[in-house]
């Protein structure tokens, strides 16, 4: 693993690059972490790298050692800045990155951003989502259900700096609700009809259920004519029983033309 830094709207972002174990990487993945970034993310990155995949991941703006303030809109901008890093001459030469094989993927919170983050980057042809949350649905629920909005606010307060690892402003949820169309995964499907998409879920995941989040997205993408498939595991949100199998599914999918 190599520690890297890059700028996103003048904020310094801390990232981690996992070089492929082979000289000819089958792909380079920009992997979006769960919130606010947990051990499971790095395990997936390490295992992908062992299977001849370059992987770049980073801490969102305002989380851990990354500068600035976290917000949903800022996280989308951070994705663009990370993709620019992969296009820098140093990265291209040092890690033999094939710009035609850059992939956007993520887990949990990160998977709720992959589709919004890829819309402005048509060069990203493949996208994978592990337990992907639809933030459009989240925004509507926050807007309509005061009790749920209060619960989300409490959960965020528990990890807010200085006690926690996340720096954010009080209008964090307002940003999500106000810009919900940007994050509404199902509404973005018309912009994704030409991508190759892998959706991964856990049958026992009670955080991001297959019925509420993954199947509706699959149906919407299919109607748009997108190349999309679902892989489901008998596992919960952390995929603690099936990480090896999960990584192998991603590698097999990446290896296909």
C-alpha atoms as a PDB file:
ATOM      1  CA  UNK A   1       0.000   0.000   0.000  1.00  0.00           C
ATOM      2  CA  UNK A   2       1.241   3.475  -0.929  1.00  0.00           C
ATOM      3  CA  UNK A   3      -0.046   6.610   0.820  1.00  0.00           C
ATOM      4  CA  UNK A   4      -1.011   9.372  -1.610  1.00  0.00           C
ATOM      5  CA  UNK A   5      -2.373  12.914  -1.365  1.00  0.00           C
ATOM      6  CA  UNK A   6      -4.310  15.049  -3.825  1.00  0.00           C
ATOM      7  CA  UNK A   7      -6.291  18.282  -3.796  1.00  0.00           C
ATOM      8  CA  UNK A   8     -10.056  18.525  -4.042  1.00  0.00           C
ATOM      9  CA  UNK A   9     -11.285  22.137  -4.152  1.00  0.00           C
ATOM     10  CA  UNK A  10      -8.135  23.264  -2.297  1.00  0.00           C
ATOM     11  CA  UNK A  11      -8.579  20.665   0.461  1.00  0.00           C
ATOM     12  CA  UNK A  12      -5.819  18.074   0.820  1.00  0.00           C
ATOM     13  CA  UNK A  13      -7.228  14.558   0.601  1.00  0.00           C
ATOM     14  CA  UNK A  14      -5.455  11.518   1.999  1.00  0.00           C
ATOM     15  CA  UNK A  15      -5.634   8.377  -0.087  1.00  0.00           C
ATOM     16  CA  UNK A  16      -4.182   4.909  -0.369  1.00  0.00           C
ATOM     17  CA  UNK A  17      -3.026   3.165  -3.531  1.00  0.00           C
ATOM     18  CA  UNK A  18      -2.805  -0.609  -3.680  1.00  0.00           C
ATOM     19  CA  UNK A  19      -0.644  -1.609  -6.674  1.00  0.00           C
ATOM     20  CA  UNK A  20      -1.550  -4.720  -8.618  1.00  0.00           C
ATOM     21  CA  UNK A  21       0.468  -7.805  -7.703  1.00  0.00           C
ATOM     22  CA  UNK A  22       1.153  -8.372 -11.426  1.00  0.00           C
ATOM     23  CA  UNK A  23       2.775  -6.204 -14.084  1.00  0.00           C
ATOM     24  CA  UNK A  24      -0.310  -6.145 -16.280  1.00  0.00           C
ATOM     25  CA  UNK A  25      -3.243  -5.025 -14.147  1.00  0.00           C
ATOM     26  CA  UNK A  26      -6.602  -6.175 -15.465  1.00  0.00           C
ATOM     27  CA  UNK A  27      -8.149  -2.873 -14.286  1.00  0.00           C
ATOM     28  CA  UNK A  28      -7.673   0.143 -12.015  1.00  0.00           C
ATOM     29  CA  UNK A  29     -10.466   0.597  -9.484  1.00  0.00           C
ATOM     30  CA  UNK A  30     -11.348   3.815  -7.681  1.00  0.00           C
ATOM     31  CA  UNK A  31     -12.961   2.321  -4.587  1.00  0.00           C
ATOM     32  CA  UNK A  32     -15.326   4.517  -2.547  1.00  0.00           C
ATOM     33  CA  UNK A  33     -15.329   3.691   1.136  1.00  0.00           C
ATOM     34  CA  UNK A  34     -18.187   3.084   3.471  1.00  0.00           C
ATOM     35  CA  UNK A  35     -18.845   5.945   5.876  1.00  0.00           C
ATOM     36  CA  UNK A  36     -16.643   7.189   7.316  1.00  0.00           C
ATOM     37  CA  UNK A  37     -14.169   4.481   6.218  1.00  0.00           C
ATOM     38  CA  UNK A  38     -13.678   1.167   7.990  1.00  0.00           C
ATOM     39  CA  UNK A  39     -11.291  -1.780   8.084  1.00  0.00           C
ATOM     40  CA  UNK A  40     -13.452  -3.789   5.711  1.00  0.00           C
ATOM     41  CA  UNK A  41     -12.759  -1.308   2.924  1.00  0.00           C
ATOM     42  CA  UNK A  42      -9.008  -1.861   3.089  1.00  0.00           C
ATOM     43  CA  UNK A  43      -9.434  -5.620   3.190  1.00  0.00           C
ATOM     44  CA  UNK A  44     -11.364  -5.528  -0.078  1.00  0.00           C
ATOM     45  CA  UNK A  45      -8.739  -3.230  -1.623  1.00  0.00           C
ATOM     46  CA  UNK A  46      -5.883  -5.498  -0.530  1.00  0.00           C
ATOM     47  CA  UNK A  47      -7.569  -8.608  -1.870  1.00  0.00           C
ATOM     48  CA  UNK A  48      -8.355  -6.976  -5.208  1.00  0.00           C
ATOM     49  CA  UNK A  49      -4.699  -5.925  -5.524  1.00  0.00           C
ATOM     50  CA  UNK A  50      -3.643  -9.523  -4.934  1.00  0.00           C
ATOM     51  CA  UNK A  51      -5.797 -10.462  -7.940  1.00  0.00           C
ATOM     52  CA  UNK A  52      -3.950  -8.138 -10.377  1.00  0.00           C
ATOM     53  CA  UNK A  53      -6.145  -5.064  -9.855  1.00  0.00           C
ATOM     54  CA  UNK A  54      -4.807  -1.573  -9.092  1.00  0.00           C
ATOM     55  CA  UNK A  55      -6.936   0.091  -6.401  1.00  0.00           C
ATOM     56  CA  UNK A  56      -7.122   3.707  -5.259  1.00  0.00           C
ATOM     57  CA  UNK A  57      -9.221   4.614  -2.233  1.00  0.00           C
ATOM     58  CA  UNK A  58      -9.353   7.766  -0.114  1.00  0.00           C
ATOM     59  CA  UNK A  59     -10.861   9.384   2.960  1.00  0.00           C
ATOM     60  CA  UNK A  60     -13.642  11.767   1.947  1.00  0.00           C
ATOM     61  CA  UNK A  61     -13.093  15.453   2.525  1.00  0.00           C
ATOM     62  CA  UNK A  62     -13.486  16.237   6.211  1.00  0.00           C
ATOM     63  CA  UNK A  63     -13.003  12.623   7.383  1.00  0.00           C
ATOM     64  CA  UNK A  64      -9.982  11.391   9.323  1.00  0.00           C
ATOM     65  CA  UNK A  65      -6.861  13.202   8.025  1.00  0.00           C
ATOM     66  CA  UNK A  66      -8.441  14.707   4.907  1.00  0.00           C
ATOM     67  CA  UNK A  67      -8.882  18.474   5.097  1.00  0.00           C
ATOM     68  CA  UNK A  68     -12.065  20.484   4.668  1.00  0.00           C
ATOM     69  CA  UNK A  69     -15.641  19.643   5.590  1.00  0.00           C
ATOM     70  CA  UNK A  70     -17.585  16.557   4.701  1.00  0.00           C
ATOM     71  CA  UNK A  71     -20.774  16.895   2.676  1.00  0.00           C
ATOM     72  CA  UNK A  72     -22.524  14.790   0.054  1.00  0.00           C
ATOM     73  CA  UNK A  73     -21.779  17.364  -2.650  1.00  0.00           C
ATOM     74  CA  UNK A  74     -18.137  17.592  -1.575  1.00  0.00           C
ATOM     75  CA  UNK A  75     -17.818  13.804  -1.742  1.00  0.00           C
ATOM     76  CA  UNK A  76     -18.926  13.865  -5.393  1.00  0.00           C
ATOM     77  CA  UNK A  77     -16.296  16.507  -6.129  1.00  0.00           C
ATOM     78  CA  UNK A  78     -13.699  14.364  -4.340  1.00  0.00           C
ATOM     79  CA  UNK A  79     -14.455  11.505  -6.748  1.00  0.00           C
ATOM     80  CA  UNK A  80     -13.641  13.739  -9.710  1.00  0.00           C
ATOM     81  CA  UNK A  81     -10.374  14.845  -8.079  1.00  0.00           C
ATOM     82  CA  UNK A  82      -9.380  11.222  -7.407  1.00  0.00           C
ATOM     83  CA  UNK A  83     -10.044  10.296 -11.041  1.00  0.00           C
ATOM     84  CA  UNK A  84      -7.818  13.194 -12.111  1.00  0.00           C
ATOM     85  CA  UNK A  85      -5.036  11.769  -9.919  1.00  0.00           C
ATOM     86  CA  UNK A  86      -5.225   8.472 -11.819  1.00  0.00           C
ATOM     87  CA  UNK A  87      -4.709  10.423 -15.068  1.00  0.00           C
ATOM     88  CA  UNK A  88      -1.480  12.078 -13.867  1.00  0.00           C
ATOM     89  CA  UNK A  89       1.631  11.104 -15.815  1.00  0.00           C
ATOM     90  CA  UNK A  90       3.370   9.738 -12.704  1.00  0.00           C
ATOM     91  CA  UNK A  91       0.540   7.316 -11.956  1.00  0.00           C
ATOM     92  CA  UNK A  92       0.116   6.279 -15.569  1.00  0.00           C
ATOM     93  CA  UNK A  93       3.797   5.444 -15.939  1.00  0.00           C
ATOM     94  CA  UNK A  94       4.574   4.006 -12.507  1.00  0.00           C
ATOM     95  CA  UNK A  95       1.593   1.657 -12.338  1.00  0.00           C
ATOM     96  CA  UNK A  96       0.974   1.084 -16.059  1.00  0.00           C
ATOM     97  CA  UNK A  97      -2.603   2.314 -15.765  1.00  0.00           C
ATOM     98  CA  UNK A  98      -4.803   1.678 -18.779  1.00  0.00           C
ATOM     99  CA  UNK A  99      -7.183   4.637 -19.045  1.00  0.00           C
ATOM    100  CA  UNK A 100      -9.657   2.417 -20.889  1.00  0.00           C
ATOM    101  CA  UNK A 101      -9.896   0.163 -17.829  1.00  0.00           C
ATOM    102  CA  UNK A 102     -10.681   2.586 -15.005  1.00  0.00           C
ATOM    103  CA  UNK A 103     -13.547   1.306 -12.867  1.00  0.00           C
ATOM    104  CA  UNK A 104     -15.627   3.009 -10.189  1.00  0.00           C
ATOM    105  CA  UNK A 105     -16.809   0.866  -7.286  1.00  0.00           C
ATOM    106  CA  UNK A 106     -17.774   1.179  -3.660  1.00  0.00           C
ATOM    107  CA  UNK A 107     -19.331  -0.314  -0.581  1.00  0.00           C
ATOM    108  CA  UNK A 108     -22.342   0.884   1.457  1.00  0.00           C
ATOM    109  CA  UNK A 109     -22.109   4.690   1.663  1.00  0.00           C
ATOM    110  CA  UNK A 110     -19.573   4.648  -1.159  1.00  0.00           C
ATOM    111  CA  UNK A 111     -21.913   2.631  -3.352  1.00  0.00           C
ATOM    112  CA  UNK A 112     -24.534   5.318  -2.813  1.00  0.00           C
ATOM    113  CA  UNK A 113     -22.163   7.708  -4.586  1.00  0.00           C
ATOM    114  CA  UNK A 114     -20.782   5.593  -7.435  1.00  0.00           C
ATOM    115  CA  UNK A 115     -23.578   6.330  -9.887  1.00  0.00           C
ATOM    116  CA  UNK A 116     -23.780  10.063  -9.187  1.00  0.00           C
ATOM    117  CA  UNK A 117     -19.980  10.194  -9.323  1.00  0.00           C
ATOM    118  CA  UNK A 118     -19.796   8.398 -12.662  1.00  0.00           C
ATOM    119  CA  UNK A 119     -22.403  10.454 -14.542  1.00  0.00           C
ATOM    120  CA  UNK A 120     -19.918  13.189 -15.418  1.00  0.00           C
ATOM    121  CA  UNK A 121     -17.216  10.695 -16.353  1.00  0.00           C
ATOM    122  CA  UNK A 122     -18.273   8.717 -19.430  1.00  0.00           C
ATOM    123  CA  UNK A 123     -14.749   7.277 -19.656  1.00  0.00           C
ATOM    124  CA  UNK A 124     -15.641   5.075 -16.668  1.00  0.00           C
ATOM    125  CA  UNK A 125     -17.222   2.128 -18.457  1.00  0.00           C
ATOM    126  CA  UNK A 126     -17.603  -0.295 -15.548  1.00  0.00           C
ATOM    127  CA  UNK A 127     -19.261   0.352 -12.176  1.00  0.00           C
ATOM    128  CA  UNK A 128     -19.781  -1.976  -9.223  1.00  0.00           C
ATOM    129  CA  UNK A 129     -21.862  -1.418  -6.128  1.00  0.00           C
ATOM    130  CA  UNK A 130     -21.629  -3.456  -2.911  1.00  0.00           C
ATOM    131  CA  UNK A 131     -24.688  -2.968  -0.690  1.00  0.00           C
ATOM    132  CA  UNK A 132     -25.474   0.285  -2.447  1.00  0.00           C
ATOM    133  CA  UNK A 133     -27.694   2.808  -0.703  1.00  0.00           C
ATOM    134  CA  UNK A 134     -30.040   5.011  -2.747  1.00  0.00           C
ATOM    135  CA  UNK A 135     -29.531   8.478  -1.278  1.00  0.00           C
ATOM    136  CA  UNK A 136     -32.490   9.821  -3.233  1.00  0.00           C
ATOM    137  CA  UNK A 137     -34.734   7.596  -1.128  1.00  0.00           C
ATOM    138  CA  UNK A 138     -32.835   8.605   1.999  1.00  0.00           C
ATOM    139  CA  UNK A 139     -33.322  12.293   1.212  1.00  0.00           C
ATOM    140  CA  UNK A 140     -37.066  11.867   0.693  1.00  0.00           C
ATOM    141  CA  UNK A 141     -37.393   9.958   3.953  1.00  0.00           C
ATOM    142  CA  UNK A 142     -35.449  12.627   5.852  1.00  0.00           C
ATOM    143  CA  UNK A 143     -37.661  15.294   4.279  1.00  0.00           C
ATOM    144  CA  UNK A 144     -40.950  13.578   5.132  1.00  0.00           C
ATOM    145  CA  UNK A 145     -40.193  11.836   8.437  1.00  0.00           C
ATOM    146  CA  UNK A 146     -39.026  14.172  11.244  1.00  0.00           C
ATOM    147  CA  UNK A 147     -38.335  11.253  13.593  1.00  0.00           C
ATOM    148  CA  UNK A 148     -36.085   9.590  11.046  1.00  0.00           C
ATOM    149  CA  UNK A 149     -34.320  12.904  10.357  1.00  0.00           C
ATOM    150  CA  UNK A 150     -33.694  13.264  14.093  1.00  0.00           C
ATOM    151  CA  UNK A 151     -32.312   9.718  14.261  1.00  0.00           C
ATOM    152  CA  UNK A 152     -29.905  10.411  11.385  1.00  0.00           C
ATOM    153  CA  UNK A 153     -28.833  13.660  13.032  1.00  0.00           C
ATOM    154  CA  UNK A 154     -28.049  11.824  16.291  1.00  0.00           C
ATOM    155  CA  UNK A 155     -26.064   9.142  14.484  1.00  0.00           C
ATOM    156  CA  UNK A 156     -23.998  11.757  12.688  1.00  0.00           C
ATOM    157  CA  UNK A 157     -23.407  13.702  15.908  1.00  0.00           C
ATOM    158  CA  UNK A 158     -21.874  10.578  17.455  1.00  0.00           C
ATOM    159  CA  UNK A 159     -19.005  10.651  14.937  1.00  0.00           C
ATOM    160  CA  UNK A 160     -18.647  14.428  14.604  1.00  0.00           C
ATOM    161  CA  UNK A 161     -15.281  16.053  15.301  1.00  0.00           C
ATOM    162  CA  UNK A 162     -13.573  16.740  17.580  1.00  0.00           C
ATOM    163  CA  UNK A 163     -14.647  13.548  19.379  1.00  0.00           C
ATOM    164  CA  UNK A 164     -15.247  11.657  16.135  1.00  0.00           C
ATOM    165  CA  UNK A 165     -13.445  11.443  12.765  1.00  0.00           C
ATOM    166  CA  UNK A 166     -15.851  13.578  10.692  1.00  0.00           C
ATOM    167  CA  UNK A 167     -15.874  17.370  10.295  1.00  0.00           C
ATOM    168  CA  UNK A 168     -19.118  18.712   8.867  1.00  0.00           C
ATOM    169  CA  UNK A 169     -21.275  21.827   8.965  1.00  0.00           C
ATOM    170  CA  UNK A 170     -24.770  21.967  10.445  1.00  0.00           C
ATOM    171  CA  UNK A 171     -26.394  22.092   6.993  1.00  0.00           C
ATOM    172  CA  UNK A 172     -25.138  18.618   6.067  1.00  0.00           C
ATOM    173  CA  UNK A 173     -28.575  17.016   5.707  1.00  0.00           C
ATOM    174  CA  UNK A 174     -29.946  20.111   3.998  1.00  0.00           C
ATOM    175  CA  UNK A 175     -27.297  19.583   1.316  1.00  0.00           C
ATOM    176  CA  UNK A 176     -28.586  16.056   0.701  1.00  0.00           C
ATOM    177  CA  UNK A 177     -32.265  17.035   0.645  1.00  0.00           C
ATOM    178  CA  UNK A 178     -31.722  20.127  -1.492  1.00  0.00           C
ATOM    179  CA  UNK A 179     -29.639  18.217  -4.050  1.00  0.00           C
ATOM    180  CA  UNK A 180     -31.457  14.899  -3.858  1.00  0.00           C
ATOM    181  CA  UNK A 181     -31.947  14.675  -7.639  1.00  0.00           C
ATOM    182  CA  UNK A 182     -28.174  14.431  -8.025  1.00  0.00           C
ATOM    183  CA  UNK A 183     -28.022  11.433  -5.701  1.00  0.00           C
ATOM    184  CA  UNK A 184     -31.235   9.672  -6.737  1.00  0.00           C
ATOM    185  CA  UNK A 185     -29.834   6.463  -8.211  1.00  0.00           C
ATOM    186  CA  UNK A 186     -32.986   5.383 -10.032  1.00  0.00           C
ATOM    187  CA  UNK A 187     -33.329   8.788 -11.703  1.00  0.00           C
ATOM    188  CA  UNK A 188     -29.755   8.526 -12.952  1.00  0.00           C
ATOM    189  CA  UNK A 189     -30.299   5.261 -14.798  1.00  0.00           C
ATOM    190  CA  UNK A 190     -30.988   6.924 -18.166  1.00  0.00           C
ATOM    191  CA  UNK A 191     -27.457   8.357 -18.009  1.00  0.00           C
ATOM    192  CA  UNK A 192     -25.994   4.907 -17.299  1.00  0.00           C
ATOM    193  CA  UNK A 193     -27.533   2.825 -20.072  1.00  0.00           C
ATOM    194  CA  UNK A 194     -24.175   2.419 -21.827  1.00  0.00           C
ATOM    195  CA  UNK A 195     -22.240   1.194 -18.752  1.00  0.00           C
ATOM    196  CA  UNK A 196     -21.403  -2.307 -17.540  1.00  0.00           C
ATOM    197  CA  UNK A 197     -22.789  -2.537 -13.977  1.00  0.00           C
ATOM    198  CA  UNK A 198     -22.451  -5.129 -11.214  1.00  0.00           C
ATOM    199  CA  UNK A 199     -24.772  -4.932  -8.192  1.00  0.00           C
ATOM    200  CA  UNK A 200     -23.820  -6.961  -5.110  1.00  0.00           C
ATOM    201  CA  UNK A 201     -26.056  -7.520  -2.103  1.00  0.00           C
ATOM    202  CA  UNK A 202     -26.467  -9.678   0.979  1.00  0.00           C
ATOM    203  CA  UNK A 203     -29.670 -11.588   1.619  1.00  0.00           C
ATOM    204  CA  UNK A 204     -29.218 -11.060   5.365  1.00  0.00           C
ATOM    205  CA  UNK A 205     -28.252  -7.393   5.095  1.00  0.00           C
ATOM    206  CA  UNK A 206     -30.772  -5.466   7.190  1.00  0.00           C
ATOM    207  CA  UNK A 207     -29.020  -2.119   6.581  1.00  0.00           C
ATOM    208  CA  UNK A 208     -29.257  -2.060   2.782  1.00  0.00           C
ATOM    209  CA  UNK A 209     -31.896  -4.588   1.840  1.00  0.00           C
ATOM    210  CA  UNK A 210     -31.940  -6.201  -1.574  1.00  0.00           C
ATOM    211  CA  UNK A 211     -35.698  -5.605  -1.870  1.00  0.00           C
ATOM    212  CA  UNK A 212     -35.605  -1.872  -1.107  1.00  0.00           C
ATOM    213  CA  UNK A 213     -32.378  -0.745  -2.733  1.00  0.00           C
ATOM    214  CA  UNK A 214     -30.815  -3.257  -5.118  1.00  0.00           C
ATOM    215  CA  UNK A 215     -33.719  -4.866  -6.961  1.00  0.00           C
ATOM    216  CA  UNK A 216     -35.456  -1.542  -7.791  1.00  0.00           C
ATOM    217  CA  UNK A 217     -32.198  -0.243  -9.229  1.00  0.00           C
ATOM    218  CA  UNK A 218     -31.696  -3.441 -11.214  1.00  0.00           C
ATOM    219  CA  UNK A 219     -35.199  -3.115 -12.700  1.00  0.00           C
ATOM    220  CA  UNK A 220     -34.648   0.535 -13.617  1.00  0.00           C
ATOM    221  CA  UNK A 221     -31.282  -0.146 -15.237  1.00  0.00           C
ATOM    222  CA  UNK A 222     -32.679  -3.116 -17.149  1.00  0.00           C
ATOM    223  CA  UNK A 223     -35.514  -0.993 -18.541  1.00  0.00           C
ATOM    224  CA  UNK A 224     -32.923   1.481 -19.793  1.00  0.00           C
ATOM    225  CA  UNK A 225     -31.095  -1.317 -21.612  1.00  0.00           C
ATOM    226  CA  UNK A 226     -27.990  -1.207 -19.407  1.00  0.00           C
ATOM    227  CA  UNK A 227     -25.708  -4.216 -19.133  1.00  0.00           C
ATOM    228  CA  UNK A 228     -26.400  -5.073 -15.493  1.00  0.00           C
ATOM    229  CA  UNK A 229     -26.248  -8.143 -13.275  1.00  0.00           C
ATOM    230  CA  UNK A 230     -26.867  -8.962  -9.604  1.00  0.00           C
ATOM    231  CA  UNK A 231     -24.772 -11.183  -7.371  1.00  0.00           C
ATOM    232  CA  UNK A 232     -26.260 -11.976  -3.945  1.00  0.00           C
ATOM    233  CA  UNK A 233     -24.598 -13.673  -0.986  1.00  0.00           C
ATOM    234  CA  UNK A 234     -26.073 -15.355   2.067  1.00  0.00           C
ATOM    235  CA  UNK A 235     -24.433 -12.741   4.264  1.00  0.00           C
ATOM    236  CA  UNK A 236     -25.014  -9.505   6.166  1.00  0.00           C
ATOM    237  CA  UNK A 237     -23.885  -5.931   5.598  1.00  0.00           C
ATOM    238  CA  UNK A 238     -20.222  -6.496   6.457  1.00  0.00           C
ATOM    239  CA  UNK A 239     -19.926  -9.601   4.226  1.00  0.00           C
ATOM    240  CA  UNK A 240     -17.837 -11.127   7.009  1.00  0.00           C
ATOM    241  CA  UNK A 241     -18.496 -14.685   5.797  1.00  0.00           C
ATOM    242  CA  UNK A 242     -17.952 -14.154   2.090  1.00  0.00           C
ATOM    243  CA  UNK A 243     -15.314 -11.479   1.390  1.00  0.00           C
ATOM    244  CA  UNK A 244     -13.122 -13.884  -0.589  1.00  0.00           C
ATOM    245  CA  UNK A 245     -16.049 -14.994  -2.752  1.00  0.00           C
ATOM    246  CA  UNK A 246     -17.183 -11.372  -3.156  1.00  0.00           C
ATOM    247  CA  UNK A 247     -13.735 -10.286  -4.372  1.00  0.00           C
ATOM    248  CA  UNK A 248     -13.580 -13.204  -6.789  1.00  0.00           C
ATOM    249  CA  UNK A 249     -16.945 -12.229  -8.283  1.00  0.00           C
ATOM    250  CA  UNK A 250     -15.624  -8.696  -8.872  1.00  0.00           C
ATOM    251  CA  UNK A 251     -12.370  -9.988 -10.390  1.00  0.00           C
ATOM    252  CA  UNK A 252     -14.207 -12.349 -12.746  1.00  0.00           C
ATOM    253  CA  UNK A 253     -16.501  -9.519 -13.819  1.00  0.00           C
ATOM    254  CA  UNK A 254     -13.522  -7.170 -14.371  1.00  0.00           C
ATOM    255  CA  UNK A 255     -11.802  -9.795 -16.498  1.00  0.00           C
ATOM    256  CA  UNK A 256     -14.669  -9.969 -18.954  1.00  0.00           C
ATOM    257  CA  UNK A 257     -14.613  -7.697 -21.979  1.00  0.00           C
END
